[in-house]
PDB file of C-alpha atoms in Angstrom:
ATOM      1  CA  MET A  19     -33.874 -30.258 -32.261  1.00  0.00           C
ATOM      2  CA  SER A  20     -36.455 -30.662 -29.512  1.00  0.00           C
ATOM      3  CA  GLU A  21     -34.386 -33.496 -27.720  1.00  0.00           C
ATOM      4  CA  ILE A  22     -30.985 -31.185 -28.008  1.00  0.00           C
ATOM      5  CA  ILE A  23     -32.619 -28.463 -26.076  1.00  0.00           C
ATOM      6  CA  LEU A  24     -34.055 -30.967 -23.089  1.00  0.00           C
ATOM      7  CA  PHE A  25     -31.437 -33.574 -23.666  1.00  0.00           C
ATOM      8  CA  PRO A  26     -29.434 -31.213 -20.213  1.00  0.00           C
ATOM      9  CA  ILE A  27     -32.180 -30.395 -18.265  1.00  0.00           C
ATOM     10  CA  ILE A  28     -33.110 -34.546 -18.214  1.00  0.00           C
ATOM     11  CA  LEU A  29     -29.131 -34.543 -17.750  1.00  0.00           C
ATOM     12  CA  ILE A  30     -29.209 -32.641 -14.439  1.00  0.00           C
ATOM     13  CA  ASN A  31     -32.641 -33.860 -13.333  1.00  0.00           C
ATOM     14  CA  PHE A  32     -30.870 -37.623 -13.569  1.00  0.00           C
ATOM     15  CA  THR A  33     -28.102 -36.579 -11.605  1.00  0.00           C
ATOM     16  CA  PHE A  34     -29.601 -34.578  -8.643  1.00  0.00           C
ATOM     17  CA  SER A  35     -31.924 -37.782  -8.523  1.00  0.00           C
ATOM     18  CA  LEU A  36     -28.561 -40.428  -7.993  1.00  0.00           C
ATOM     19  CA  LEU A  37     -27.567 -38.222  -5.818  1.00  0.00           C
ATOM     20  CA  GLY A  38     -29.610 -37.625  -3.761  1.00  0.00           C
ATOM     21  CA  MET A  39     -31.967 -34.623  -2.003  1.00  0.00           C
ATOM     22  CA  ALA A  40     -29.148 -33.889   0.614  1.00  0.00           C
ATOM     23  CA  SER A  41     -26.396 -33.468  -1.707  1.00  0.00           C
ATOM     24  CA  VAL A  42     -28.768 -30.630  -3.667  1.00  0.00           C
ATOM     25  CA  GLN A  43     -29.478 -28.928  -0.579  1.00  0.00           C
ATOM     26  CA  ALA A  44     -25.897 -28.515   0.644  1.00  0.00           C
ATOM     27  CA  ALA A  45     -24.550 -27.730  -3.154  1.00  0.00           C
ATOM     28  CA  GLN A  46     -27.168 -24.835  -2.679  1.00  0.00           C
ATOM     29  CA  ASN A  47     -25.858 -24.145   0.600  1.00  0.00           C
ATOM     30  CA  TYR A  48     -22.223 -23.555  -0.778  1.00  0.00           C
ATOM     31  CA  ALA A  49     -23.117 -21.682  -3.496  1.00  0.00           C
ATOM     32  CA  SER A  50     -25.119 -19.065  -1.156  1.00  0.00           C
ATOM     33  CA  THR A  51     -22.056 -19.135   1.780  1.00  0.00           C
ATOM     34  CA  VAL A  52     -20.049 -17.931  -2.388  1.00  0.00           C
ATOM     35  CA  LEU A  53     -22.252 -15.559  -2.908  1.00  0.00           C
ATOM     36  CA  ALA A  54     -22.204 -14.031   0.712  1.00  0.00           C
ATOM     37  CA  GLY A  55     -18.135 -13.844   0.075  1.00  0.00           C
ATOM     38  CA  ILE A  56     -18.448 -12.853  -3.175  1.00  0.00           C
ATOM     39  CA  ALA A  57     -20.380  -9.992  -1.938  1.00  0.00           C
ATOM     40  CA  ILE A  58     -18.749  -9.502   0.848  1.00  0.00           C
ATOM     41  CA  LEU A  59     -15.253  -8.752  -1.278  1.00  0.00           C
ATOM     42  CA  LEU A  60     -17.260  -6.596  -3.405  1.00  0.00           C
ATOM     43  CA  PHE A  61     -18.700  -4.344  -0.547  1.00  0.00           C
ATOM     44  CA  GLY A  62     -14.987  -4.248   1.266  1.00  0.00           C
ATOM     45  CA  PHE A  63     -13.196  -3.418  -1.604  1.00  0.00           C
ATOM     46  CA  SER A  64     -15.728  -0.472  -2.659  1.00  0.00           C
ATOM     47  CA  ALA A  65     -15.651   0.889   0.898  1.00  0.00           C
ATOM     48  CA  GLY A  66     -11.944   0.375   1.046  1.00  0.00           C
ATOM     49  CA  ILE A  67     -11.338   2.461  -1.914  1.00  0.00           C
ATOM     50  CA  LEU A  68     -14.213   4.884  -1.150  1.00  0.00           C
ATOM     51  CA  VAL A  69     -12.317   5.289   2.221  1.00  0.00           C
ATOM     52  CA  ARG A  70      -9.238   6.089   0.655  1.00  0.00           C
ATOM     53  CA  LYS A  71     -10.128   8.913  -1.671  1.00  0.00           C
ATOM     54  CA  LEU A  72     -11.665  10.666   1.407  1.00  0.00           C
ATOM     55  CA  VAL A  73      -9.258  10.579   3.181  1.00  0.00           C
ATOM     56  CA  GLN A  74      -6.953  11.997   0.649  1.00  0.00           C
ATOM     57  CA  LYS A  75      -9.699  14.293  -0.553  1.00  0.00           C
ATOM     58  CA  LEU A  76      -9.976  15.711   3.474  1.00  0.00           C
ATOM     59  CA  LEU A  77      -6.332  15.979   3.575  1.00  0.00           C
ATOM     60  CA  GLN A  78      -5.727  17.666   0.830  1.00  0.00           C
ATOM     61  CA  GLU A  79      -8.286  20.173   2.000  1.00  0.00           C
ATOM     62  CA  VAL A  80      -6.505  20.775   5.086  1.00  0.00           C
ATOM     63  CA  ALA A  81      -3.281  21.051   3.616  1.00  0.00           C
ATOM     64  CA  PHE A  82      -1.958  18.197   5.081  1.00  0.00           C
ATOM     65  CA  ASN A  83       1.431  17.659   3.190  1.00  0.00           C
ATOM     66  CA  THR A  84       2.220  21.875   3.215  1.00  0.00           C
ATOM     67  CA  TYR A  85       2.424  21.670   6.744  1.00  0.00           C
ATOM     68  CA  LEU A  86       4.487  19.231   7.259  1.00  0.00           C
ATOM     69  CA  ALA A  87       6.945  20.507   4.412  1.00  0.00           C
ATOM     70  CA  LYS A  88       7.668  22.902   6.605  1.00  0.00           C
ATOM     71  CA  VAL A  89       8.880  21.118   8.644  1.00  0.00           C
ATOM     72  CA  GLY A  90      11.106  18.959   6.603  1.00  0.00           C
ATOM     73  CA  VAL A  91       9.184  15.755   6.336  1.00  0.00           C
ATOM     74  CA  HIS A  92       8.642  15.483   2.034  1.00  0.00           C
ATOM     75  CA  TYR A  93       6.487  12.478   1.688  1.00  0.00           C
ATOM     76  CA  ASN A  94       3.307  12.410   0.554  1.00  0.00           C
ATOM     77  CA  LEU A  95       1.639  11.658   3.703  1.00  0.00           C
ATOM     78  CA  GLU A  96      -2.318  12.685   2.977  1.00  0.00           C
ATOM     79  CA  ARG A  97      -2.021   9.991  -0.041  1.00  0.00           C
ATOM     80  CA  MET A  98       0.187   7.649   2.024  1.00  0.00           C
ATOM     81  CA  SER A  99      -2.889   7.947   4.892  1.00  0.00           C
ATOM     82  CA  GLY A 100      -5.221   6.919   2.451  1.00  0.00           C
ATOM     83  CA  ALA A 101      -3.857   4.241   1.252  1.00  0.00           C
ATOM     84  CA  VAL A 102      -3.022   2.635   4.837  1.00  0.00           C
ATOM     85  CA  LEU A 103      -6.364   2.639   6.119  1.00  0.00           C
ATOM     86  CA  ALA A 104      -8.208   1.324   2.368  1.00  0.00           C
ATOM     87  CA  TYR A 105      -5.088  -1.736   2.770  1.00  0.00           C
ATOM     88  CA  ALA A 106      -6.481  -2.212   6.822  1.00  0.00           C
ATOM     89  CA  ILE A 107     -10.187  -2.090   5.007  1.00  0.00           C
ATOM     90  CA  TYR A 108      -9.564  -4.827   2.531  1.00  0.00           C
ATOM     91  CA  ILE A 109      -7.403  -7.001   5.642  1.00  0.00           C
ATOM     92  CA  LEU A 110     -10.812  -6.776   6.980  1.00  0.00           C
ATOM     93  CA  THR A 111     -12.921  -7.512   4.295  1.00  0.00           C
ATOM     94  CA  ILE A 112     -10.354 -10.390   3.504  1.00  0.00           C
ATOM     95  CA  ILE A 113     -11.009 -11.878   6.941  1.00  0.00           C
ATOM     96  CA  LEU A 114     -15.009 -11.548   6.579  1.00  0.00           C
ATOM     97  CA  PHE A 115     -14.604 -13.408   3.798  1.00  0.00           C
ATOM     98  CA  LEU A 116     -12.489 -16.017   4.620  1.00  0.00           C
ATOM     99  CA  LYS A 117     -14.594 -16.402   7.824  1.00  0.00           C
ATOM    100  CA  ALA A 118     -17.497 -16.963   5.177  1.00  0.00           C
ATOM    101  CA  LEU A 119     -16.313 -19.688   3.887  1.00  0.00           C
ATOM    102  CA  ASN A 120     -15.513 -20.970   6.760  1.00  0.00           C
ATOM    103  CA  ILE A 121     -11.961 -21.875   6.140  1.00  0.00           C
ATOM    104  CA  HIS A 122     -10.160 -22.724   8.877  1.00  0.00           C
ATOM    105  CA  ARG A 123      -7.838 -21.568  11.400  1.00  0.00           C
ATOM    106  CA  LEU A 124      -4.634 -22.991   9.658  1.00  0.00           C
ATOM    107  CA  ALA A 125      -4.766 -21.551   6.792  1.00  0.00           C
ATOM    108  CA  PHE A 126      -6.009 -18.564   7.713  1.00  0.00           C
ATOM    109  CA  TYR A 127      -2.849 -18.082  10.095  1.00  0.00           C
ATOM    110  CA  THR A 128      -1.140 -18.742   7.629  1.00  0.00           C
ATOM    111  CA  ILE A 129      -2.535 -15.767   5.410  1.00  0.00           C
ATOM    112  CA  VAL A 130      -2.246 -13.604   8.111  1.00  0.00           C
ATOM    113  CA  GLY A 131       1.635 -14.664   8.624  1.00  0.00           C
ATOM    114  CA  VAL A 132       2.197 -13.866   4.589  1.00  0.00           C
ATOM    115  CA  VAL A 133       0.939 -10.604   5.048  1.00  0.00           C
ATOM    116  CA  LEU A 134       3.136 -10.157   8.065  1.00  0.00           C
ATOM    117  CA  LEU A 135       6.037 -11.134   6.818  1.00  0.00           C
ATOM    118  CA  LEU A 136       5.481  -8.821   3.201  1.00  0.00           C
ATOM    119  CA  ILE A 137       5.172  -5.678   5.481  1.00  0.00           C
ATOM    120  CA  ALA A 138       7.723  -6.871   7.443  1.00  0.00           C
ATOM    121  CA  LEU A 139      10.429  -6.871   4.591  1.00  0.00           C
ATOM    122  CA  SER A 140       8.384  -4.169   2.862  1.00  0.00           C
ATOM    123  CA  PHE A 141       9.266  -1.885   6.874  1.00  0.00           C
ATOM    124  CA  VAL A 142      13.514  -3.381   6.363  1.00  0.00           C
ATOM    125  CA  VAL A 143      13.940  -1.861   2.049  1.00  0.00           C
ATOM    126  CA  TRP A 144      12.306   1.399   3.500  1.00  0.00           C
ATOM    127  CA  LEU A 145      14.593   1.476   6.267  1.00  0.00           C
ATOM    128  CA  LYS A 146      18.040   0.171   3.992  1.00  0.00           C
ATOM    129  CA  ASP A 147      16.663   4.120   2.093  1.00  0.00           C
ATOM    130  CA  VAL A 148      15.839   5.969   4.997  1.00  0.00           C
ATOM    131  CA  LEU A 149      18.090   5.192   7.265  1.00  0.00           C
ATOM    132  CA  PRO A 150      21.465   5.954   5.360  1.00  0.00           C
ATOM    133  CA  ASN A 151      20.050   9.805   4.447  1.00  0.00           C
ATOM    134  CA  LEU A 152      18.798  10.339   8.327  1.00  0.00           C
ATOM    135  CA  ALA A 153      22.176   9.775   8.945  1.00  0.00           C
ATOM    136  CA  GLY A 154      23.485  11.718   5.196  1.00  0.00           C
ATOM    137  CA  TRP A 155      21.548  14.648   7.366  1.00  0.00           C
ATOM    138  CA  HIS A 156      23.183  14.531  10.523  1.00  0.00           C
ATOM    139  CA  LEU A 157      26.489  15.179   8.895  1.00  0.00           C
ATOM    140  CA  LEU A 158      25.065  17.964   7.025  1.00  0.00           C
ATOM    141  CA  LEU A 159      23.905  19.501  10.006  1.00  0.00           C
ATOM    142  CA  LYS A 160      27.177  18.527  11.804  1.00  0.00           C
ATOM    143  CA  ARG A 161      29.549  20.410   9.166  1.00  0.00           C
ATOM    144  CA  GLN A 162      27.107  23.343   9.436  1.00  0.00           C
ATOM    145  CA  ALA A 163      26.211  23.158   5.885  1.00  0.00           C
ATOM    146  CA  GLN A 164      22.757  25.817   5.136  1.00  0.00           C
ATOM    147  CA  ALA A 165      21.149  26.871   2.975  1.00  0.00           C
ATOM    148  CA  GLY A 166      23.158  29.250   0.151  1.00  0.00           C
ATOM    149  CA  ASN A 167      27.023  27.104   0.954  1.00  0.00           C
ATOM    150  CA  ARG A 168      28.211  26.110  -1.706  1.00  0.00           C
ATOM    151  CA  ILE A 169      28.825  22.144  -2.793  1.00  0.00           C
ATOM    152  CA  SER A 170      30.773  19.932  -4.464  1.00  0.00           C
ATOM    153  CA  LEU A 171      29.683  16.392  -4.489  1.00  0.00           C
ATOM    154  CA  PRO A 172      31.673  14.198  -7.133  1.00  0.00           C
ATOM    155  CA  SER A 173      28.177  14.187  -8.807  1.00  0.00           C
ATOM    156  CA  VAL A 174      27.042  17.480  -8.291  1.00  0.00           C
ATOM    157  CA  THR A 175      28.468  21.154  -7.680  1.00  0.00           C
ATOM    158  CA  GLY A 176      26.125  23.887  -7.438  1.00  0.00           C
ATOM    159  CA  LYS A 177      24.082  25.778  -4.162  1.00  0.00           C
ATOM    160  CA  ILE A 178      22.299  24.136  -1.546  1.00  0.00           C
ATOM    161  CA  VAL A 179      18.932  25.712  -1.278  1.00  0.00           C
ATOM    162  CA  GLU A 180      16.746  23.211   0.645  1.00  0.00           C
ATOM    163  CA  ILE A 181      17.617  20.385   3.283  1.00  0.00           C
ATOM    164  CA  GLY A 182      15.865  18.194   4.459  1.00  0.00           C
ATOM    165  CA  TYR A 183      15.650  15.389   6.104  1.00  0.00           C
ATOM    166  CA  PHE A 184      16.058  12.723   2.799  1.00  0.00           C
ATOM    167  CA  GLU A 185      17.140  15.119   0.369  1.00  0.00           C
ATOM    168  CA  THR A 186      18.924  18.066  -0.272  1.00  0.00           C
ATOM    169  CA  LYS A 187      18.202  21.001  -3.022  1.00  0.00           C
ATOM    170  CA  ILE A 188      21.039  22.145  -4.426  1.00  0.00           C
ATOM    171  CA  LYS A 189      20.957  24.577  -7.374  1.00  0.00           C
ATOM    172  CA  THR A 190      23.876  24.103  -9.928  1.00  0.00           C
ATOM    173  CA  ALA A 191      25.604  27.037 -11.797  1.00  0.00           C
ATOM    174  CA  GLN A 192      22.946  26.250 -15.120  1.00  0.00           C
ATOM    175  CA  GLY A 193      20.307  27.266 -12.206  1.00  0.00           C
ATOM    176  CA  ASP A 194      18.596  23.718 -11.819  1.00  0.00           C
ATOM    177  CA  ILE A 195      17.243  22.400  -8.588  1.00  0.00           C
ATOM    178  CA  LEU A 196      18.040  19.269  -8.239  1.00  0.00           C
ATOM    179  CA  HIS A 197      16.613  16.974  -5.522  1.00  0.00           C
ATOM    180  CA  VAL A 198      20.164  14.668  -3.661  1.00  0.00           C
ATOM    181  CA  PRO A 199      19.410  12.230  -1.409  1.00  0.00           C
ATOM    182  CA  ASN A 200      21.457  12.895   1.915  1.00  0.00           C
ATOM    183  CA  VAL A 201      23.091   9.583   1.666  1.00  0.00           C
ATOM    184  CA  LEU A 202      25.026  10.527  -0.792  1.00  0.00           C
ATOM    185  CA  PHE A 203      27.002  13.139   2.072  1.00  0.00           C
ATOM    186  CA  ARG A 204      28.512  10.093   3.938  1.00  0.00           C
ATOM    187  CA  GLU A 205      30.294   9.773   0.866  1.00  0.00           C
ATOM    188  CA  GLY A 206      31.913  12.988   1.180  1.00  0.00           C
ATOM    189  CA  PHE A 207      31.752  16.494   0.206  1.00  0.00           C
TER     190      PHE A 207
END
C-alpha cells in the first residue's frame, strides 16, 4: 500500500531530475505569473462590479432618471452609466492581465481590435433603432401633434398622452396606455 502512495512522489522527483533545476525554476516562475494574472482578474472584476453598483446607487440617490424624464429622455441612464464604467474597468483589467502574462503585442492588438469591432457593431445596431425614432419624433413635431390630440395609426387608435424623443404614450379607448415607437409615425397617421 505504501508503494502506491509513494509512486507519484517518486515519479515527480524523477521527472524533475530529468528536466533539471532550470525547468523547475521556469515552472515556478510561470505558476507565479499565472497566479498573479488570476489575482489581477479577480481584483479587477470585483472592482468593476463594485463601481457599477456604487455609481448606480449614487445616481439613484440624486434621481438622475427623473431629471432626464422631464426633458424627454426615457432611458435608464443610471444603470447604463454604471455599466459603462464597469466595462471600462473590465477592459483595463484584461489589458493588465495580458500584460502580466507577457502576451505579445500582436495578440493584444488583435483582442483590442475585436473588442472595438464589437463596440462599433453595437453602435450601428443602436443607431438603426434611434435614427428612425428621432425621424418619427421630428415628423410628429412638424405635424404639430401634441398631448390630447386624437391619433389613428394602422395598429393603434387613441389620445396622445406624451411625446418623447423615441416613443409616444397613447391612451386607448379602453384606458390602456401604450408606448408606441415613433418610427411607426413615419408610416402615416
